[in-house]
Tab-separated table of C-alpha atoms in Angstrom:
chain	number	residue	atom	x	y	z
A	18	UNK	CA	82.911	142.458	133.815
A	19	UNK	CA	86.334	140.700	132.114
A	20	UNK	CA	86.179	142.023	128.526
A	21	UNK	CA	85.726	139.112	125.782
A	22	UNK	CA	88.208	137.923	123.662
A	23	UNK	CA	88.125	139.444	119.899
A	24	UNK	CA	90.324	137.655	117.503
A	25	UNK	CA	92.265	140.025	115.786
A	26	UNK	CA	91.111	140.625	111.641
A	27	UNK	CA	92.831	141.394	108.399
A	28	UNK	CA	90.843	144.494	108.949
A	29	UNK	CA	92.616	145.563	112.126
A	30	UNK	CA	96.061	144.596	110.487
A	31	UNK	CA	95.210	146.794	107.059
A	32	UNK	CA	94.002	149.972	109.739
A	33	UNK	CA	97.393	149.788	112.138
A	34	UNK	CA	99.483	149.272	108.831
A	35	UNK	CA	97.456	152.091	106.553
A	36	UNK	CA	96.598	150.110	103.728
A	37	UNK	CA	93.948	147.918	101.878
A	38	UNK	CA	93.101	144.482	103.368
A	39	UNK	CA	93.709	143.715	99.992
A	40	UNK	CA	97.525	144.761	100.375
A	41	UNK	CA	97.790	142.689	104.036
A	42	UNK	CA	96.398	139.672	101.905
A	43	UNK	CA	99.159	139.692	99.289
A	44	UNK	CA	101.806	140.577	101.806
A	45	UNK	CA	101.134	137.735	104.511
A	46	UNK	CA	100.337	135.397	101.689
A	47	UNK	CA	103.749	136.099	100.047
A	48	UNK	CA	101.722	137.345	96.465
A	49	UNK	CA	103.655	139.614	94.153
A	50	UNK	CA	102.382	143.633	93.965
A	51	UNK	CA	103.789	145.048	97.391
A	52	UNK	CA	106.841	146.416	98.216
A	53	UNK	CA	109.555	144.495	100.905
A	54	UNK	CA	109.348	147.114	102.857
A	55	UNK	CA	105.721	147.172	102.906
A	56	UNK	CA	105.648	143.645	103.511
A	57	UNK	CA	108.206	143.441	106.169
A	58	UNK	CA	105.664	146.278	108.294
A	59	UNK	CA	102.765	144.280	107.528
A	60	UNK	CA	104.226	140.885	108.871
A	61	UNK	CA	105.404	142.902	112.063
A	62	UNK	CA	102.346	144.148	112.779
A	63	UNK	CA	100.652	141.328	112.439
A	64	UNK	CA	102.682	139.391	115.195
A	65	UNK	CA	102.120	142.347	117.326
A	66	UNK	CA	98.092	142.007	117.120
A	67	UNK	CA	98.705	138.368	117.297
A	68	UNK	CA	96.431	138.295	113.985
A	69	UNK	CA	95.973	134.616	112.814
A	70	UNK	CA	94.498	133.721	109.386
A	71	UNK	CA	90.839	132.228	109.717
A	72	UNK	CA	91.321	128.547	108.573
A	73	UNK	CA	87.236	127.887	108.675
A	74	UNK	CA	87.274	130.772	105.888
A	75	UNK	CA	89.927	129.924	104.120
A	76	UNK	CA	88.451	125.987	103.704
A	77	UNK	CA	84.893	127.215	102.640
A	78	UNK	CA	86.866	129.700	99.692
A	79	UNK	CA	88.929	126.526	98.768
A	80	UNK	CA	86.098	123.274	99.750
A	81	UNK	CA	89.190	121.730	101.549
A	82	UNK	CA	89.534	121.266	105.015
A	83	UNK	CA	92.986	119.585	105.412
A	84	UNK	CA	91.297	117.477	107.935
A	85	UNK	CA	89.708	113.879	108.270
A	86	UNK	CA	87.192	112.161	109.967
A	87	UNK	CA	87.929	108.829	111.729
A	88	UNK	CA	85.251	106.608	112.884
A	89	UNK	CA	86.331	103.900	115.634
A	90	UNK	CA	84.190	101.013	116.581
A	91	UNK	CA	85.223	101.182	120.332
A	92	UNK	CA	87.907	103.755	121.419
A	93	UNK	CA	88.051	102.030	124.555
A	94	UNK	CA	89.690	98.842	123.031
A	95	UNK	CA	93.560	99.025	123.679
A	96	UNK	CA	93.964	98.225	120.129
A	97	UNK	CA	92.854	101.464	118.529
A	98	UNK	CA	95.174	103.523	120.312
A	99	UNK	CA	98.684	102.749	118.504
A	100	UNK	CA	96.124	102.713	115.415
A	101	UNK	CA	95.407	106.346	115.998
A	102	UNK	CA	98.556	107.214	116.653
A	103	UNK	CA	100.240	105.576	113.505
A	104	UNK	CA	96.987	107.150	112.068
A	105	UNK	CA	97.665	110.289	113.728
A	106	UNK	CA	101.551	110.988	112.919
A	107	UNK	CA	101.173	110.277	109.330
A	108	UNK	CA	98.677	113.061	109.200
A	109	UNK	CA	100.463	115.537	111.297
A	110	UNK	CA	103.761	114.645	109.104
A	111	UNK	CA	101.092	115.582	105.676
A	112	UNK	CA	99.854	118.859	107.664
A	113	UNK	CA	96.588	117.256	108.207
A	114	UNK	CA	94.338	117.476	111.782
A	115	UNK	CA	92.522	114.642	112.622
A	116	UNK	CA	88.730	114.478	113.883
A	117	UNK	CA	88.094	111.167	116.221
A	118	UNK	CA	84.373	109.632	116.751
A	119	UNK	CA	83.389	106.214	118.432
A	120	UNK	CA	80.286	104.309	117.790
A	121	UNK	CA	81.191	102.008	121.007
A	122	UNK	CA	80.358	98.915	118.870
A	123	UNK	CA	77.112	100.121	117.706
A	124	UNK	CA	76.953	99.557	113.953
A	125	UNK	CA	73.678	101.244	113.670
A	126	UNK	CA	75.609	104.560	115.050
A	127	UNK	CA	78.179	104.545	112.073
A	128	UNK	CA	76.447	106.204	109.594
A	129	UNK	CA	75.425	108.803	112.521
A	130	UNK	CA	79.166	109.274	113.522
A	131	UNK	CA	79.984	109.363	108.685
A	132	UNK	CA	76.915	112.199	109.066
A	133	UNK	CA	78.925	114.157	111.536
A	134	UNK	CA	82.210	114.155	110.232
A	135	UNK	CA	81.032	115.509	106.681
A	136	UNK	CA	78.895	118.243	108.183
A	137	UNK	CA	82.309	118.969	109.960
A	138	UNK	CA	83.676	119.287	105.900
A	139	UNK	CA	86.632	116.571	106.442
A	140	UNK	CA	88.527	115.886	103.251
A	141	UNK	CA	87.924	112.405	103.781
A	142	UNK	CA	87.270	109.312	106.288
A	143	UNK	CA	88.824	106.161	107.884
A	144	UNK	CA	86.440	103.652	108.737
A	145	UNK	CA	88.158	101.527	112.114
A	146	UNK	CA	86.791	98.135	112.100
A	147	UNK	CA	83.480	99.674	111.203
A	148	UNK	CA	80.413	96.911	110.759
A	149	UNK	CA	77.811	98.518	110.083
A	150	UNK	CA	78.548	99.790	106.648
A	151	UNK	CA	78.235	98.208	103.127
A	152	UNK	CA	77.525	98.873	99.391
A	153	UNK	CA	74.565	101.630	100.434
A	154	UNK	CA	76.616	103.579	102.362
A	155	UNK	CA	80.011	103.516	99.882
A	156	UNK	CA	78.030	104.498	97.364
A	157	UNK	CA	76.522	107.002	98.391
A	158	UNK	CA	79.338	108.800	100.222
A	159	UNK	CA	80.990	108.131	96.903
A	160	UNK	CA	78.291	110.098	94.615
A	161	UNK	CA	79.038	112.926	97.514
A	162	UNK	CA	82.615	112.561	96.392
A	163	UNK	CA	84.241	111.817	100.369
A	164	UNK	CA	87.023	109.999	99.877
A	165	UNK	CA	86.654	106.558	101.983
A	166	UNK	CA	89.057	103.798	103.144
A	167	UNK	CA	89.215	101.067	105.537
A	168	UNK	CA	91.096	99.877	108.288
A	169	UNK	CA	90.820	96.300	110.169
A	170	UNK	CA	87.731	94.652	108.359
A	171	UNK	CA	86.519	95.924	104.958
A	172	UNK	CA	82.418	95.270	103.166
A	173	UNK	CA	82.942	92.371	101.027
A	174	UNK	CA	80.276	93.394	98.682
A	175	UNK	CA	81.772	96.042	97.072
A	176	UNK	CA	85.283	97.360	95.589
A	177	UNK	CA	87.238	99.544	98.354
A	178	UNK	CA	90.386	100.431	99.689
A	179	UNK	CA	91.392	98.860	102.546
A	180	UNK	CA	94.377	98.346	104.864
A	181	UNK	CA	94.205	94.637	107.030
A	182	UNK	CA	96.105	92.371	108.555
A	183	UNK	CA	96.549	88.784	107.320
A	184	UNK	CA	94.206	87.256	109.900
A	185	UNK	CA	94.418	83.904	108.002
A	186	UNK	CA	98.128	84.313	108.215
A	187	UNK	CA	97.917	85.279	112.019
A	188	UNK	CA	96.131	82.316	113.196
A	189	UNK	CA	98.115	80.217	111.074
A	190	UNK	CA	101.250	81.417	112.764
A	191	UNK	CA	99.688	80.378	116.197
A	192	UNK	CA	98.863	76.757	115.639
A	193	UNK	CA	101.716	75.702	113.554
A	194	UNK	CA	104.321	77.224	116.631
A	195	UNK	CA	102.155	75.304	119.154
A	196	UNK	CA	101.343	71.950	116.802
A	197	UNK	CA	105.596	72.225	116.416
A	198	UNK	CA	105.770	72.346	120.187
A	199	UNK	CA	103.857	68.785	120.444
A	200	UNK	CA	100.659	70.272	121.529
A	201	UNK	CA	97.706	68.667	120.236
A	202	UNK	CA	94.636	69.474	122.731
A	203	UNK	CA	93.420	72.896	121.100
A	204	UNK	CA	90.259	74.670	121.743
A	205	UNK	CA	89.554	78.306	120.562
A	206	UNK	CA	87.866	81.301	121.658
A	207	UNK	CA	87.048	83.224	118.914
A	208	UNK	CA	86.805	86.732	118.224
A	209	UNK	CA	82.863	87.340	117.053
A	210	UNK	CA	83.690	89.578	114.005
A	211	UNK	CA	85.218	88.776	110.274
A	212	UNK	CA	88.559	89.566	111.357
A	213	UNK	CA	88.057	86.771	114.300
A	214	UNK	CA	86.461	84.275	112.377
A	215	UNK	CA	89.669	84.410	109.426
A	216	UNK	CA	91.990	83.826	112.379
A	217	UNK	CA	90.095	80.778	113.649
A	218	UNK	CA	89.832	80.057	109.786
A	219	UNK	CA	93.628	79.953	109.646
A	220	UNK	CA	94.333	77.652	113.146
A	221	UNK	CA	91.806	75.139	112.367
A	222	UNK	CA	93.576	75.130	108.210
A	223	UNK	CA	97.149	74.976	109.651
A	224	UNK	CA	96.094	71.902	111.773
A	225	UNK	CA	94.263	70.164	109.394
A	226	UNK	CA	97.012	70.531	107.022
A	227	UNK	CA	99.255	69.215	110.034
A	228	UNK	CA	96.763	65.966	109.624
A	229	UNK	CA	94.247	66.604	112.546
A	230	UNK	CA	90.514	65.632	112.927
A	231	UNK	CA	88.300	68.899	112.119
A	232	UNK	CA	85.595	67.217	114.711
A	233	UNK	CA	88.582	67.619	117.316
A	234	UNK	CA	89.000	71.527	117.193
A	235	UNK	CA	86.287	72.705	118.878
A	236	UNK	CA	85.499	76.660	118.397
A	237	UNK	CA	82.925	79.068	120.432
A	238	UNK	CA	82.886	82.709	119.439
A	239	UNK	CA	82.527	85.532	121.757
A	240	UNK	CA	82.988	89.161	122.354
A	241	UNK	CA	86.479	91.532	122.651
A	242	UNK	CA	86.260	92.154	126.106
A	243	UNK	CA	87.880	90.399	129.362
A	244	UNK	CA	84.904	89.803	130.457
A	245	UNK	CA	83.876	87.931	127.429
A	246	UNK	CA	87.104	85.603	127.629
A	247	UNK	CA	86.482	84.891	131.228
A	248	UNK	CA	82.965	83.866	130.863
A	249	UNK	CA	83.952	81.871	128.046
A	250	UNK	CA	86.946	80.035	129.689
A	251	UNK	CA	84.685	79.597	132.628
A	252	UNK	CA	82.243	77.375	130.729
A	253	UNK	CA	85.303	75.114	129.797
A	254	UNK	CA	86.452	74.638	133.146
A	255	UNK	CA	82.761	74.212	133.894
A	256	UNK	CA	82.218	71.386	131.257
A	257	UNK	CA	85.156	69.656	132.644
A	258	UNK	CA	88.393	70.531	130.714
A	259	UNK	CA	91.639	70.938	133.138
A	260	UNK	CA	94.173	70.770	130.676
A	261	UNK	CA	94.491	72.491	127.199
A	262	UNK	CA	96.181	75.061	124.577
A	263	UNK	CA	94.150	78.026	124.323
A	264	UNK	CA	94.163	79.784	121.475
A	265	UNK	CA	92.040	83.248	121.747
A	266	UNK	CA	90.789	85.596	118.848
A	267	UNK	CA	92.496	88.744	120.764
A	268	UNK	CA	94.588	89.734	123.416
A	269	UNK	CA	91.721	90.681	125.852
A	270	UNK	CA	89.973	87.548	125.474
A	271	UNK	CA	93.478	85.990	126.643
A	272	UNK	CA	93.740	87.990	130.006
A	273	UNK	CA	90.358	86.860	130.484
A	274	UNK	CA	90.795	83.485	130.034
A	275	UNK	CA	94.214	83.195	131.669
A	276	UNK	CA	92.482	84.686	134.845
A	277	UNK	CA	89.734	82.021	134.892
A	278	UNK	CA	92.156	79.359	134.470
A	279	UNK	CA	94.526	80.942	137.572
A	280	UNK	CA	91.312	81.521	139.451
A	281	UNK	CA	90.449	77.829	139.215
A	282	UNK	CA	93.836	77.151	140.881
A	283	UNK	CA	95.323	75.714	137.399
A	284	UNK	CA	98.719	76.973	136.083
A	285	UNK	CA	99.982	78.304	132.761
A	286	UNK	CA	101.987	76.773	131.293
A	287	UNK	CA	101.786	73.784	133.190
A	288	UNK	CA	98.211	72.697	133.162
A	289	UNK	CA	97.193	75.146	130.388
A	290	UNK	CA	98.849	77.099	127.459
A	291	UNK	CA	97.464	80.510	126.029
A	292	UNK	CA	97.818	82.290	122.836
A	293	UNK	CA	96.254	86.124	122.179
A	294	UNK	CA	96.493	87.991	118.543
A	295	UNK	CA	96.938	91.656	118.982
A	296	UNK	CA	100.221	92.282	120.961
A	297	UNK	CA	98.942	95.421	123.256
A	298	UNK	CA	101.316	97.359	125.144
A	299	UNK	CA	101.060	95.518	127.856
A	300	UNK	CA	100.704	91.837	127.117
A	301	UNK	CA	104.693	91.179	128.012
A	302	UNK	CA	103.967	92.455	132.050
A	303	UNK	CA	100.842	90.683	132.717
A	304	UNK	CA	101.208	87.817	135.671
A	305	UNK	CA	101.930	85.025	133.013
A	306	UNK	CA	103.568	87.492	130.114
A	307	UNK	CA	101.431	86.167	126.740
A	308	UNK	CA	102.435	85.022	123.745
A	309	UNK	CA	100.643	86.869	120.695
A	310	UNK	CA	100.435	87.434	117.271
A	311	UNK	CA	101.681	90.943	116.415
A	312	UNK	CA	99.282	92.687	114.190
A	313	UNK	CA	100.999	95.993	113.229
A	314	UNK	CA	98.729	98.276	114.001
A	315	UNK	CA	100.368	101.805	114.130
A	316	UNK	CA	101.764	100.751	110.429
A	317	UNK	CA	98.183	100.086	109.446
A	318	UNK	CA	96.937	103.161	111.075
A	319	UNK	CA	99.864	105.158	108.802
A	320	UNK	CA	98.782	103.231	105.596
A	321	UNK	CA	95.471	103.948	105.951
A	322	UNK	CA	96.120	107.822	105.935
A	323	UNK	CA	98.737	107.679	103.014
A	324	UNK	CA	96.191	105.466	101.276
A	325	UNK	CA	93.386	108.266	101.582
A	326	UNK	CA	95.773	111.043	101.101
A	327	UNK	CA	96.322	109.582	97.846
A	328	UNK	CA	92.335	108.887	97.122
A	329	UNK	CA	91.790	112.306	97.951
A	330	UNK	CA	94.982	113.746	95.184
A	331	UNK	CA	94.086	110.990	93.004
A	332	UNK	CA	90.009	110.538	93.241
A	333	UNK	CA	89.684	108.200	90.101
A	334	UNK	CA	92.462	106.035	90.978
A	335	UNK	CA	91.843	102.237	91.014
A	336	UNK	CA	91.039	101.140	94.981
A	337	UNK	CA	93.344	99.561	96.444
A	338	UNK	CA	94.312	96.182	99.330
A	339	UNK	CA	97.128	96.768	101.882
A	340	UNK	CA	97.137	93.382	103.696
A	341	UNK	CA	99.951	93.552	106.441
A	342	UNK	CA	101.778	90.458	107.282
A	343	UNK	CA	101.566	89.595	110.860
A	344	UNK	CA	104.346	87.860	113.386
A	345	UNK	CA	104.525	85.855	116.086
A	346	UNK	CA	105.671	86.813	119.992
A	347	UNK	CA	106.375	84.031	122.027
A	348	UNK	CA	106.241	84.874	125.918
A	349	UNK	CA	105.492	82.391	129.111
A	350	UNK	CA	101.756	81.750	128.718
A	351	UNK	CA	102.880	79.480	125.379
């Protein structure tokens, strides 16, 4: 039978060497009250036994992990992953591991996923586009003293700190480049979330402002996927329209939409022009390469992690709002 694995102890470093654990403590912890040359044979023959300190140990002694939680809505959206990895390298940069959960769009599973993570003891936790969580849940996470912040969309009801992007802004962006362009037939497909609904918020202001009927920007709301923004571009087509700017609440919503409209033998940008908010990786090589509104989401996903790093230094610190300015990518579809 293969013989397990035993990782190696400050026991079985203090026996080779012929001293105290005590004594290996000090020396591989660089404390005063042991000789170089002491030191110097305790650090060799520790490499030798491959010993490791025991970091689960060490964080129970000190109640700090130097790790924290995340909790994603839906890792399987594009958009999280440059938000992890902005997330991600900030962390690594601080000396910080990072522990990843998805609720796959299930608010109710968010406070299941928060349970998790601070049974794992993380120092603290980012909240991705989480829904599911308001003034309950803050506050009591807060009276357990785990440091909070959130990315994306943020409770209104209470005081917290946040990192967004200026979805007003965004959709603002979007209209006024297309109104300038001479466009005036608009219909939206919104995003079904806060975030979505300030976008749509921020076309409908700009072209108001610009002098245009409310009553003539019609709006239906639906959900992130492709999917979603086919079905939804379907019904258009199905109610008649064959001509129009389409401006979409995210990027997958686009693709969806853009492949109804090609499937119905129309052509973008001749019959139809298309807008998406997001920018992922690969909205520049699709068929009809879309024009987006850059959100920047691997800056957000760094903010968020300074901003908790310094919740977690500074825990009585006055919260704080990050709102990132978005900018506008114009490709073919627009």
């Amino acid at each position: 039978m293969q013989q397990r694995y035993r990782r190696t102890t400050l026991k079985d470093v203090a026996r080779e060497a012929g001293v105290s654990s005590m004594t290996v403590s000090k020396a591989l912890n660089g404390k005063p009250g042991v000789s170089e040359e002491t030191r110097r044979r305790i650090e060799t023959i520790a490499r030798r036994l491959r010993y490791s300190p025991n970091r689960v140990a060490q964080s129970l002694r000190q109640s700090k992990t130097d790790t924290i939680g995340v909790v994603m809505s839906d890792s399987s959206q594009n958009v999280f992953a440059n938000l992890i990895l902005g997330l991600s390298q900030a962390a690594a940069a601080a000396g910080y591991g990072v522990l990843l959960t998805s609720t796959g769009q299930d608010a109710g599973r968010e406070t299941e996923a928060i349970d998790l993570l601070v049974s794992k003891r993380v120092d603290g936790i980012v909240l991705a586009a989480a829904s599911g969580i308001g003034r309950a849940e803050v506050e009591a996470l807060g009276a357990q003293g785990i440091p909070l912040v959130f990315l994306m969309r943020a409770p209104r009801s209470v005081e917290v700190d946040q990192v967004i992007n200026d979805n007003h802004l965004g959709g603002h962006l979007s209209a006024d480049y297309l109104y300038r362009r001479g466009y005036r037939d608009f219909y939206f497909i919104g995003l079904d979330s806060s975030p979505g609904r300030e976008r749509v918020r921020g076309y409908r202001d700009c072209l108001t402002g610009h002098g245009m009927d409310a009553g003539r920007l019609p709006v239906q709301y639906t959900g992130p996927t492709i999917a979603d923004g086919q079905a939804a571009m379907r019904r258009l087509l199905r109610e008649g329209l064959r001509s129009g700017t389409i401006c979409c609440g995210c990027d997958m919503i686009a693709i969806g939409a853009m492949d109804a409209i090609l499937e119905a033998g129309f052509a973008i940008p001749g019959d139809f022009r298309v807008i998406g908010y997001d920018d992922f990786d690969l909205a520049g090589y699709l068929r009809v390469p879309l024009t987006t509104i850059c959100q920047p989401i691997g800056e957000m996903g760094a903010e968020g992690f300074r901003l908790l790093k310094s919740r977690i230094d500074e825990p009585e610190r006055p919260c704080r709002s990050i709102i990132l300015p978005p900018r506008l990518v114009v490709r073919e579809s627009a």
